[in-house]
Coordinates of N, CA and C and ligand atoms in Angstrom, one line a residue:
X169 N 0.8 -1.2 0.0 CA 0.0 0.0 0.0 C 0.9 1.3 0.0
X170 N 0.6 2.4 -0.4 CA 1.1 3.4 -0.7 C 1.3 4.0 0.2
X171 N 2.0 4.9 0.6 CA 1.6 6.0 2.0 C 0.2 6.7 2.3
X172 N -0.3 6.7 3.1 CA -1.1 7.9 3.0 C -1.2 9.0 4.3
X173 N -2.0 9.8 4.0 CA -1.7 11.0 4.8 C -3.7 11.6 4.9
X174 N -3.7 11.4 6.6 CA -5.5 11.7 6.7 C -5.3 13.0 7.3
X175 N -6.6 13.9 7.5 CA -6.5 14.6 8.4 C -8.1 14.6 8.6
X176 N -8.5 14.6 9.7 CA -9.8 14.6 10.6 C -10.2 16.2 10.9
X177 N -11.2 16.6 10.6 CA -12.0 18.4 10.5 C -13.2 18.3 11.4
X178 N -13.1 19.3 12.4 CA -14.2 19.3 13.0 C -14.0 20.8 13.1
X179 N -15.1 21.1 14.4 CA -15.3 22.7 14.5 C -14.2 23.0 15.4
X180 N -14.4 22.7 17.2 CA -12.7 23.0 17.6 C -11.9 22.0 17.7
X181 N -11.4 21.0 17.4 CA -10.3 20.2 17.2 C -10.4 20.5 18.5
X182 N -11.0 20.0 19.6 CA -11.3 19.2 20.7 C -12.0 17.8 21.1
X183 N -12.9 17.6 20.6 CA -13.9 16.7 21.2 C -13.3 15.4 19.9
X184 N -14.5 15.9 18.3 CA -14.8 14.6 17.4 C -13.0 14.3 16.6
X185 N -12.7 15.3 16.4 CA -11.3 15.0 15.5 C -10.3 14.9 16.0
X186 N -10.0 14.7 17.4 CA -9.0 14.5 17.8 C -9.0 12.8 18.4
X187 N -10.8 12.8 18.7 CA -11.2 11.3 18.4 C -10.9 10.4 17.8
X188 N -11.3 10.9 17.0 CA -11.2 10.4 15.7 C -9.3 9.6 14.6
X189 N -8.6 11.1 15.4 CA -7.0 10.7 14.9 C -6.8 9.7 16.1
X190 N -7.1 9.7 17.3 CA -6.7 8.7 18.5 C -7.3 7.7 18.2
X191 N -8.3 6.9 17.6 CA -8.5 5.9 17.4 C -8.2 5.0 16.1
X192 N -8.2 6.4 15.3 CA -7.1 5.7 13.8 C -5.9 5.3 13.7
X193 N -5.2 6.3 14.7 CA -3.9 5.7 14.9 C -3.8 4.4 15.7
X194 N -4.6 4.3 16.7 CA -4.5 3.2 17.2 C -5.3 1.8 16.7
X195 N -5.7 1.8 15.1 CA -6.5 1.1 14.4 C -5.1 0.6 13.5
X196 N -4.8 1.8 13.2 CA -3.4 1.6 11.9 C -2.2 0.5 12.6
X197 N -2.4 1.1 13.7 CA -1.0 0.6 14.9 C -1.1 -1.2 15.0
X198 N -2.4 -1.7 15.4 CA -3.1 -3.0 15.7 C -2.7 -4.0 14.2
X199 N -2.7 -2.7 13.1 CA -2.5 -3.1 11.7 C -1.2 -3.4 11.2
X200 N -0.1 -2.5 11.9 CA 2.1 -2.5 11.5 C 1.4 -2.0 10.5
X201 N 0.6 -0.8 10.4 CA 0.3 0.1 9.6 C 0.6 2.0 9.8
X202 N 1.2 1.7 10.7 CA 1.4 3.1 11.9 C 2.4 3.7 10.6
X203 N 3.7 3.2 9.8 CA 4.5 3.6 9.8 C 4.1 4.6 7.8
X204 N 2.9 3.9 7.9 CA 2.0 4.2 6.0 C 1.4 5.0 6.0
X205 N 0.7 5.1 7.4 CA -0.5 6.3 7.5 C -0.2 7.3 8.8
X206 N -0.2 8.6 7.8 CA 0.0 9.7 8.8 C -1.4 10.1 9.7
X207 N -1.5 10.4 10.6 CA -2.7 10.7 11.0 C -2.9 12.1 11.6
X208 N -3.7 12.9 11.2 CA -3.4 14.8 12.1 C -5.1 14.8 12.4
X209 N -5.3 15.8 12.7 CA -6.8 16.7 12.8 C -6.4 18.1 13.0
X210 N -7.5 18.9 12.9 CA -7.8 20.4 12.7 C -9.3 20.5 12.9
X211 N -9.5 22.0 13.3 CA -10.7 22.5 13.5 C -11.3 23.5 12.3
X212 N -12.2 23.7 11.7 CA -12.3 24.5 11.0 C -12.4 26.4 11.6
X213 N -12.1 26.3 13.1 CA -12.4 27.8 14.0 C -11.1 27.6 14.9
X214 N -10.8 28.5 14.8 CA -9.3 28.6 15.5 C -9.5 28.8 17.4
X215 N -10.4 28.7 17.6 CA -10.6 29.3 19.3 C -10.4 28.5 20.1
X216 N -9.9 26.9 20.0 CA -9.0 26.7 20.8 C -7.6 26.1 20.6
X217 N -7.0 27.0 19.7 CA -6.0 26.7 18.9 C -4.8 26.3 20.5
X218 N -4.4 25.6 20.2 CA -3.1 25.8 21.2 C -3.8 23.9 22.7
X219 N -4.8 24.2 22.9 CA -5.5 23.1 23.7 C -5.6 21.8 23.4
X220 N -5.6 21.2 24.3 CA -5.5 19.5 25.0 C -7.2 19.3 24.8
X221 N -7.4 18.0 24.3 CA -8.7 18.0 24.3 C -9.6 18.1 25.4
X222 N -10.8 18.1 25.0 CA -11.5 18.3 26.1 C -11.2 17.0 27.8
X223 N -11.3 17.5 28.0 CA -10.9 16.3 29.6 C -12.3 15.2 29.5
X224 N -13.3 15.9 28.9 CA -14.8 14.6 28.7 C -14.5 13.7 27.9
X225 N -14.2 14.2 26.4 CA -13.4 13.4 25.6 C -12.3 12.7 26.1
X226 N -11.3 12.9 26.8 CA -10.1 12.2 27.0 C -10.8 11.1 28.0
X227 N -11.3 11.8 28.6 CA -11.7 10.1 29.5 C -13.1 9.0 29.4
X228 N -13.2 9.5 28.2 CA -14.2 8.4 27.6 C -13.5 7.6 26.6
X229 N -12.6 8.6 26.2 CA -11.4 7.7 25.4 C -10.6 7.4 25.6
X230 N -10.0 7.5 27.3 CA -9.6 6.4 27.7 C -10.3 5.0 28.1
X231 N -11.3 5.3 28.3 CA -11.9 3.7 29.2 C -11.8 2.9 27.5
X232 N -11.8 3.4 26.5 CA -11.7 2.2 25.8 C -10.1 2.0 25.1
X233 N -9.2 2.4 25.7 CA -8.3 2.2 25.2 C -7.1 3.4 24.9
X234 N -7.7 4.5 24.2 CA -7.5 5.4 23.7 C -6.4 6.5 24.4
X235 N -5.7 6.9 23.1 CA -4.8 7.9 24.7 C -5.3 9.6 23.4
X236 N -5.6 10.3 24.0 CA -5.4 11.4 22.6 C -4.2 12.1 23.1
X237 N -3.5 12.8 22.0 CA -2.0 12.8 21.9 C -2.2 14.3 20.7
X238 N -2.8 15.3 21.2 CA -3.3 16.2 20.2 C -2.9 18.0 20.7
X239 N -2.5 18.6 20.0 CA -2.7 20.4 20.5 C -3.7 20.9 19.3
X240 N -5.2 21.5 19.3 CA -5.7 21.8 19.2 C -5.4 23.3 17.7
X241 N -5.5 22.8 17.0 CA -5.2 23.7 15.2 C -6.3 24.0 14.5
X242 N -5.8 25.3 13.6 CA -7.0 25.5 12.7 C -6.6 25.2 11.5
X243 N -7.7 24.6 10.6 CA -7.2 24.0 9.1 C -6.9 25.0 8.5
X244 N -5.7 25.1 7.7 CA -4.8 25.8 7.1 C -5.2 25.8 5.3
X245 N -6.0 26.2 5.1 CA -6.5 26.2 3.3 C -5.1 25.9 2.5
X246 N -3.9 27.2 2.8 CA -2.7 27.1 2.5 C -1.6 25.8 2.0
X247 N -2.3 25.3 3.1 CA -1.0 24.1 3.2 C -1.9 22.3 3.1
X248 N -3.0 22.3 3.9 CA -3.5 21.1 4.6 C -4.3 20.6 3.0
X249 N -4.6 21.2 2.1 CA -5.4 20.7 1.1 C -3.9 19.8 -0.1
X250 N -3.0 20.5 0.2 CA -2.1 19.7 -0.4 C -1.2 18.7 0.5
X251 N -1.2 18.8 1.6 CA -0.7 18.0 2.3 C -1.4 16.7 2.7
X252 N -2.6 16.7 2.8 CA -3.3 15.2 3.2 C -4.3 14.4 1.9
X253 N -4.3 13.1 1.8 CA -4.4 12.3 0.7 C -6.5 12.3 1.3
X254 N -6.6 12.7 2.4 CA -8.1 12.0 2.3 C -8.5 13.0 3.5
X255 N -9.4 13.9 3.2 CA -9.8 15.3 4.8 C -11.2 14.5 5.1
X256 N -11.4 14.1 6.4 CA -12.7 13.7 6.8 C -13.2 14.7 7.5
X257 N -14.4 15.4 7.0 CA -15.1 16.3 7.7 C -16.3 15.4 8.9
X258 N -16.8 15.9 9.8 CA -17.3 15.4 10.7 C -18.8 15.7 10.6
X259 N -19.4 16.9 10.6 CA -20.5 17.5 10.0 C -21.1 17.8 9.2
X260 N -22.0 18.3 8.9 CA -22.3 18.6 7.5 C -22.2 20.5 7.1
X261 N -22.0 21.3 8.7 CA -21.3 22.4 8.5 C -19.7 22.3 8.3
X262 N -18.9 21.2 8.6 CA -18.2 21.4 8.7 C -17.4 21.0 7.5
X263 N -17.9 20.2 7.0 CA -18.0 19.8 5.0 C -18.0 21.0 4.2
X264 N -19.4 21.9 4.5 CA -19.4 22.9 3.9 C -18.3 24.0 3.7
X265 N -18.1 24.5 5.3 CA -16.9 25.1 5.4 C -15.8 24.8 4.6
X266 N -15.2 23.4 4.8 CA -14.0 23.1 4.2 C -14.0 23.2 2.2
X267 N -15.3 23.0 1.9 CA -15.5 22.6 0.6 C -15.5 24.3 -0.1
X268 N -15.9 25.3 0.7 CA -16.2 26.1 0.5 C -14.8 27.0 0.7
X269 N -13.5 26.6 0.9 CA -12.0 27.0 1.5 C -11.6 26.5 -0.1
X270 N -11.9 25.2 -0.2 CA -11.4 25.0 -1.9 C -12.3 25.3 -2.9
X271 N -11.5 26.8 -3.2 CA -12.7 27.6 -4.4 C -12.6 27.2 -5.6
X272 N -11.7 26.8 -5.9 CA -11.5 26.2 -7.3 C -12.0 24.6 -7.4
X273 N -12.2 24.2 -6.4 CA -12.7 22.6 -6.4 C -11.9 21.7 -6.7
X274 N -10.3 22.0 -6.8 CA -9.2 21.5 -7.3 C -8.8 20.3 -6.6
X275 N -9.5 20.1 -5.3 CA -9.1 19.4 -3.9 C -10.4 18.5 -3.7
X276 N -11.8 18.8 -4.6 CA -12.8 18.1 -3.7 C -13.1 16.6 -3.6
X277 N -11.7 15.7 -4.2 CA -11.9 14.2 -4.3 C -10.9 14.0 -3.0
X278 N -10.6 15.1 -2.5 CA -10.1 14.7 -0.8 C -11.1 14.8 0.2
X279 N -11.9 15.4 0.1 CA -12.7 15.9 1.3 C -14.2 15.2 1.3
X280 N -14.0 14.4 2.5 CA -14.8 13.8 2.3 C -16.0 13.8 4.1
X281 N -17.1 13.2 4.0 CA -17.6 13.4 5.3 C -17.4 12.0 6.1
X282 N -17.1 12.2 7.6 CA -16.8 10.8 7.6 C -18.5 9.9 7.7
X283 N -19.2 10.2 8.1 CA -20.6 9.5 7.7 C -20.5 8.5 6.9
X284 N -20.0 8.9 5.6 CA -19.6 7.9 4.2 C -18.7 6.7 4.8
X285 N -18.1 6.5 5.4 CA -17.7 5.4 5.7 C -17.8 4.9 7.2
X286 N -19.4 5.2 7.5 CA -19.9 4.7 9.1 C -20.8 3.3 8.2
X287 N -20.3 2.3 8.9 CA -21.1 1.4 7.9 C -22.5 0.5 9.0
X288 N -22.2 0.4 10.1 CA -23.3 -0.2 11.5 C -24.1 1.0 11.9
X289 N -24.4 2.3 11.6 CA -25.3 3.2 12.3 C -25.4 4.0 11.1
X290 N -26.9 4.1 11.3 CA -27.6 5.2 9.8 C -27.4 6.5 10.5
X291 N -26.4 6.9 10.0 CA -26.1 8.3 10.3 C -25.7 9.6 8.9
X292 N -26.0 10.5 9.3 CA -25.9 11.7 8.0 C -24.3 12.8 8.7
X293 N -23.9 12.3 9.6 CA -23.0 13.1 10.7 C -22.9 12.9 11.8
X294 N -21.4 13.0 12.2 CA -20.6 12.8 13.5 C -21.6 14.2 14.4
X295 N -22.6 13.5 15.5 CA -22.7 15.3 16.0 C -21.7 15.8 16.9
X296 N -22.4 16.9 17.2 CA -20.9 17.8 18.0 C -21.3 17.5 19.5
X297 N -20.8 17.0 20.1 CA -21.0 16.3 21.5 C -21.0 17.4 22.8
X298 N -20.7 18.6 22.4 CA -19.8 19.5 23.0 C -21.1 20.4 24.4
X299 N -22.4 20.1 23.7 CA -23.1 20.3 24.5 C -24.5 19.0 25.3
X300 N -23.7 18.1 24.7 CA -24.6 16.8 25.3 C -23.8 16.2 26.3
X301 N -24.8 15.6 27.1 CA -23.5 15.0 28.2 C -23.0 13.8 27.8
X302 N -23.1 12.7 28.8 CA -22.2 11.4 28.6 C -22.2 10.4 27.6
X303 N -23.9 10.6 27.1 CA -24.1 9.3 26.3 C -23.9 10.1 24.9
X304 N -24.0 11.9 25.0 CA -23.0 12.5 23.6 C -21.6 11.4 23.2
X305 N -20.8 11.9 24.0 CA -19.9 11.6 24.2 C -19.4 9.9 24.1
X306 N -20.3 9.1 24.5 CA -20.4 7.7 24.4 C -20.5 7.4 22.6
X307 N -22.0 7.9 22.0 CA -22.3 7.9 21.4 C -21.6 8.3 19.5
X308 N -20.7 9.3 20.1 CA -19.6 10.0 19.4 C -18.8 9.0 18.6
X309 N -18.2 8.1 20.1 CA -17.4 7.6 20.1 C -17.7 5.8 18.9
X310 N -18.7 5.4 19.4 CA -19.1 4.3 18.9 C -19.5 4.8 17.4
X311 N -19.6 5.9 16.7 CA -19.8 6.1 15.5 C -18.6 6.0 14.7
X312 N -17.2 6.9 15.1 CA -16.0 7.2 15.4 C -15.3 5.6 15.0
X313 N -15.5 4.7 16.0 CA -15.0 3.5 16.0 C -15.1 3.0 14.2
X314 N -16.6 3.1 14.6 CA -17.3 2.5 13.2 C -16.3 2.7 11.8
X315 N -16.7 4.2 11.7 CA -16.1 4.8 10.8 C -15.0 4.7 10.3
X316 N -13.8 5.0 11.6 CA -12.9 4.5 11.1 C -12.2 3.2 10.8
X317 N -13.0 2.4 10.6 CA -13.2 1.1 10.3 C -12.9 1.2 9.2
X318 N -14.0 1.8 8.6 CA -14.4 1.9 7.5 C -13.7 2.0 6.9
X319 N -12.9 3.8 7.1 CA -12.0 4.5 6.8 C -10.5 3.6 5.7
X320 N -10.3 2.7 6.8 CA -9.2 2.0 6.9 C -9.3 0.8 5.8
X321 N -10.6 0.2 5.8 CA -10.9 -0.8 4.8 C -10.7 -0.5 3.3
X322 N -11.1 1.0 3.3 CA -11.1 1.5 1.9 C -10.2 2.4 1.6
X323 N -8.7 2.3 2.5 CA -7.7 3.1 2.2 C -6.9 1.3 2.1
X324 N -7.3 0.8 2.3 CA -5.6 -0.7 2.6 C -6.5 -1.3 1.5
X325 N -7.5 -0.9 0.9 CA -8.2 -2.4 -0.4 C -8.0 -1.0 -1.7
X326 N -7.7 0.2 -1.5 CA -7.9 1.2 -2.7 C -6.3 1.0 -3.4
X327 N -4.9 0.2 -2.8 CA -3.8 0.7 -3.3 C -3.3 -0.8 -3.0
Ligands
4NP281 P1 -15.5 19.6 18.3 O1 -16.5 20.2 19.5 O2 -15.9 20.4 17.1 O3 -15.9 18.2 18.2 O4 -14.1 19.9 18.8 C1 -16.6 21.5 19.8 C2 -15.7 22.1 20.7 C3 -15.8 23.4 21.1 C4 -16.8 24.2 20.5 C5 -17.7 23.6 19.6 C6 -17.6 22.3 19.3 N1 -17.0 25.5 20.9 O5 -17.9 26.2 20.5 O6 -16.1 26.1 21.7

């Protein structure tokens, strides 16, 4: 398989996308895939540029394993559209935003939502957990799992 290079998009690169890179990394890892696939996230709002994920997140994703290993970025139009092979947006604002950063559409067979490859839950979007409580957060996570399942199936069978 080829190298590849993901980056995970949410609104603050706290809660879904840093999820989301901690569980793919540790998906790829399980795989002796760690060393093929790069794994980042970003937020599409910079407000909590510099921050550790949320502490709710971090310890719902520890009890299943998870360590998140993240400082908190805003997606860079400049740089991140040519740097990663596959952008999983989490929302469906947050699709928009990003699709709407590549004005020429030069970029849009990278950007993708992750929904599209949740394959066990009818879902249209990762929601934003950030004002639900536990079973947000629970719930986040088991989508997350899913997905990046998915993710992984159709990047190791595409090359
Ligand atoms: P995330 O969740 O996009 O999954 O990181 C959020 C975190 C912070 C805020 C919104 C969503 N906020 O408005 O500060």
């Amino acid at each position: 398989m080829d190298n590849k290079k993901i980056l995970f998009v949410c609104l603050g690169n706290i809660c879904r996308s840093p999820a989301a890179e901690g569980i793919m990394k540790s998906l790829a890892a399980n795989k002796g895939l760690d060393m093929q696939i790069a794994i980042d996230s970003a937020g599409t709002m910079g407000y909590h540029t510099g921050d550790s994920p949320d502490p709710r997140m971090v310890a719902h994703a520890a009890k299943r394993g998870y360590r998140l290993d993240h400082k908190a970025r805003k997606f860079d139009p400049k740089t991140d559209f040519d740097k990663f092979d596959f952008i999983i947006t989490m929302d469906n604002s947050n699709y928009k935003d990003i699709t709407a950063m590549d004005r020429d559409g030069s970029h849009k067979e990278r950007i993708f939502k992750m929904a599209h490859f949740v394959k066990s839950f009818d879902v249209d979007e990762v929601p934003d957990p950030y004002y639900l409580g536990t079973q947000g957060f629970e719930n986040v996570l088991n989508v997350l799992e899913d997905g990046c399942k998915g993710l992984l199936d159709t990047i190791t069978k595409s090359t």
